[in-house]
Amino acid sequence: MTYIAKPRLHHPSLVANKVGYTRRDYEGKVSTLCAGCGHDSISAAIVQACWQLDIEPHKVAKLSGIGCSSKTPDYFLGASHGFNTVHGRMPSVLTGASLANRELLYLGVSGDGDSASIGLGQFAHAIRRGVRMVYIVENNGVYGLTKGQFSATADRGSTAKKGAVNHDAPIDLVGMALLMGATYVARGFSGDKGQLVPLIEGAIRHGGAAVIDVVSPCVTFNNHAGSTKSFDYVREHNEAVSRIDFIDLARELKASPEPDEVIRVPQPDGTMMRLRKLHADYDPTDRRSAMNHVQALQAAGEIPTGLLYVEAEATDLHAALNTTRLPLNRLGEDALCPGPEVLERLNSALR
Amino acid sequence: MRPTDVSDPDYYHRVVDCQWACPAHTPVPEYIRLIAQGRFDDAYMVNWVSNVFPGVLGRTCDRPCEPACRRGRVEEENLAKPEPVAICRLKRVTADYKSDELRAMIPRPAAPNGKRVACVGAGPASLTVARDLALQGYAVTVFDGEKKAGGFIRTQIPRFRLPDSVIDEEIGFIIGLGVDFRAGTRIDSMKSLLAEDWDAVFVGSGAPRGRDLVLEGRQEAAADIHIGIDWLASVSFGHVTSVKKRVIVLGGGNTAMDCCRSARRLGADDVKVIVRSGFEEMKASPWEKEDAQHEGIPIINYHVPRAFLHDNGRLVGMSFQIVRAVYDDKGRRSLVPTGEPDAIFDCDEVLIAVGQENAFPWIEPDAGIAFDKWGLPELDARTLQTTIPRVFFGGDAAFGPKNIITAVAHGHEAAVSIDRFLHGEDVTQRPPAHVNLASQKMGIHEWSYDNAPSNDARHKVPWAKAEAALASIKVEVELGFDLKAAFQEAQRCLNCDVQTVFNPKLCIECDSCVDICPTDCITFTEDGEEEDLRGRLNAPSPNQEQALLVGGPLKTARVMIKDEDVCLHCGLCAERCPTGAWDMQKFLLVTAKAGPTCRDRKQGALA
Ligand SMILES: Cc1cc2nc3c(=O)[nH]c(=O)nc-3n(C[C@H](O)[C@H](O)[C@H](O)COP(=O)(O)OP(=O)(O)OC[C@H]3O[C@@H](n4cnc5c(N)ncnc54)[C@H](O)[C@@H]3O)c2cc1C
Ligand SMILES: Cc1ncc(C[n+]2csc(CCOP(=O)(O)OP(=O)(O)O)c2C)c(N)n1
Ligand code: SF4
Ligand code: SF4
Ligand code: SF4
Ligand SMILES: [Mg+2]
């Protein structure tokens, strides 16, 4: 928590992107989270990614539930739309918003408590439906906001700050997302922006349900020895399986790693993502292979990170429902209220 | 890179750009904070200790601190017109608003120690020596050929820039310490002075000779042609009270600026400054040029004086050759005639302000003091000692004409030399400055300094109305900040002396400081050589004048690199750090002054 606003003064070298904003323009209010909270680094990574991708802030909607993590949308993209929903209910509000206006970029920001406990059902169904969104879980293994109780993602055998041992089996959100059909599944670490920023960029450009599980240490309640979500533990066990080298075709020409190591993933906007495999026996475009690989690493006590699975030709809920191409707020009155004859036709079709 | 050794007194000192640039190392941000707190007496004393003449310097200082000020770099690309903090004019604020209590804060001299020191000249250099030594119990006698003390501060700087009352008060503080001022006593012979058995002699006689321009017509029209500094002195003493209608001032330095502005006030309505070089290369400070132009005085550049034109000895004009600047491949400039016909300007009087020289007609060649081929004394640059061990030089007399603050800095150094010399200690051993670092943390989110940087652009000092200002040479042009503007200007200071101190042992590499830093100063990365590191920081780091603070190695084997260049000293890194690996600590530099602290044997007996 900080009492002075972040000064407006910035580095003289700061430059504007294609849509005319500097990186600082993507910031929000000053954070009220604990000093050192991993969540703040995720906010900084979102800021960086949106600036780099020339995202127009007014074309973004940030939605969240309840928790320290769910407070963070106030601390980035201050000029974007925002909706702080009820605990665990962010996915359904996001789904509704997305149906009403398909032109916005939907950023769902949640915590492990918000998504794996009270909101587990919502988490699963939004993914199943293929809502086009960037779903970021800021995963610290505890309910930070309510003073550090174990959350459903805490590993069995890990200990709380005062020594209590967690006996319950953990929910693996990456495994859940893969099972539920997410078309972009990644895991990052708040302490490694070099990896996290490209993961967020890839998710923003993805054409379907993208989920990023970001391990994000809670310095106040879950950063001790015995925790498996502490800075030290994650650094020791972090196993990156892939690396997004760059996303821009124009930039791609400059470097050329060995072809068999690189997977090219065409993006919906016509650009190309290059994914460099760090494990030879692993295919991140094959869902089953990805699930097996991730499970095997986790069973060995590692924390697999990177882009774990991606389906290039992903489709989304709008395609499935064949919805109108225009957002509802741009349809005219006759399209929105087509009159009694159309209603009559619809009713008779249902009889 | 090696982890930064912050115990080196120079490391954090360099971060305080203004203090580092100030020849007397005035703790600038310290007094600026005191101004913001309304503690004008304390702010004055911080200055008084370092630079002796806060009221004088607050109006006239050459202010090397301002071009150095970090604020100017930080405002680049942030504000339309990047400008430093008005450090100099804030110094004046301390003098303008100090209270009657101040007199009681001036320290009392120590008991007399029986040593006698003579100072030749009563300019800022000698007066500084006198102050520093009188406080330590020396009997100091200051001789000056003029009736009043002050040197060029009194005789050259015009009253519209510096009122007599300000000089009187600050010299009064020094004389009040028991200094014996012998007015109107010109020293005619160094040999006889040395024969008078002084324990030490300090020469602060300045650079009193103005250069002449020997051109056609100079002799014939001599009555209407004056050497600038002689003329300014005559104006100062009231011997000259008027000037003819059309005046040309030759030269591009600060003396030329004072001449033209003085002429304007003494009745000339057509005053021109004509200079050989280009406008940009003129020696005068940018603000002096601005002030002259503000008063409607044109500055005509690239005109080389050719001849004084006269009508039977009555000056009627001057002719000039027109030139342009040509640069060779080494960047050296030469002035080449353009081939245009000579330019003629009509005028009734000319003031020549083309430079000053040293002259020591009163020092006999066989007095034992060696001079170099430029006529300057052979000195050790740090000790200011001459070839006669008990004779020291300082100010303009030492290395040629400079400015007041340099004269003051010399005075301090000479006083240290004299004090050590008379205690039988080696003068070449210079006592190091003492450094103190104190944490400014008061609560979880509270600092004992105002850490939120202001976004204000530089505040302008109000001026007297033009008609009033130009009507008399005695009306001070600048009015000084009022209290509100003084506070707001003080708030622009970034508190560069409140240092970011990093402890790698406490860092958990959570990135919080990196994320919050408004100016992207901090990077965690793999170690490397400085040049390589400067190329891969989170933000470009072109200013090699400012160091990289290197901390580590950390747990991940990386290092923390902080580029000191554009840090706002906002303390956010320390506020966001969960472990206290960052702390904001106030750096206080206590430079050694004459007295026990500058000596090896603190209680040492006199030699
Ligand atoms: C026109 C003009 C304007 C200036 N404006 C500024 C300014 O705005 N800011 C700034 O920082 N600097 C300014 N300067 C420079 C500044 O005045 C000098 O650098 C400074 O005063 C030098 O101090 P000093 O103690 O070495 O000697 P001085 O100030 O030159 O004093 C020397 C004194 O010694 C006396 N003296 C000399 N010989 C003898 C002797 N044999 N016996 C007894 N007494 C003797 C002289 O009468 C004189 O009073 C200006 C200079 C000029 C010419
Ligand atoms: C309906 C409802 N039930 C319970 C709570 C209490 N509550 C607030 S935050 C929270 C858990 C938040 O945990 P997580 O999503 O992991 O966020 P973190 O603070 O760890 O980032 C709970 C249970 C609530 N606000 N609303
Ligand atoms: S309690 Fe934990 S999760 Fe919440 S702000 Fe503090 S460190 Fe972050
Ligand atoms: S901002 Fe203040 S402390 Fe920093 S250089 Fe400028 S005057 Fe000095
Ligand atoms: S004090 Fe810290 S946060 Fe503020 S500008 Fe300097 S390094 Fe950055
Ligand atoms: Mg949590």
Coordinates of C-alpha atoms in Angstrom, one line a residue, chain B residues 5-6 15 48 92 95 112 192 194 256 286 301 318 345 357 397 413 440 452 454 487 513 517-518 527 580:
Chain B
D5 CA 31.2 0.8 -2.8
V6 CA 28.8 3.3 -1.2
V15 CA 24.1 11.7 -7.1
W48 CA 26.2 30.5 5.5
R92 CA 18.0 34.5 -1.8
A95 CA 18.3 35.8 3.1
P112 CA 42.3 33.9 20.6
S192 CA 57.5 44.9 3.5
L194 CA 56.3 39.8 4.9
A256 CA 29.5 43.5 -21.0
P286 CA 22.3 32.6 -20.7
N301 CA 27.2 39.1 -33.2
M318 CA 32.7 52.5 -34.9
F345 CA 27.4 52.1 -36.1
E357 CA 43.9 40.2 -16.5
A397 CA 44.3 36.2 -8.0
E413 CA 40.7 25.5 1.2
Q440 CA 14.2 8.7 6.6
A452 CA 5.8 13.2 -3.7
S454 CA 5.7 18.2 -7.8
F487 CA 7.3 27.2 -1.3
C513 CA 10.5 -1.9 -7.1
C517 CA 9.5 3.0 -10.3
P518 CA 8.1 5.9 -12.3
D527 CA 25.9 -9.3 -14.4
G580 CA 13.2 -3.3 3.5

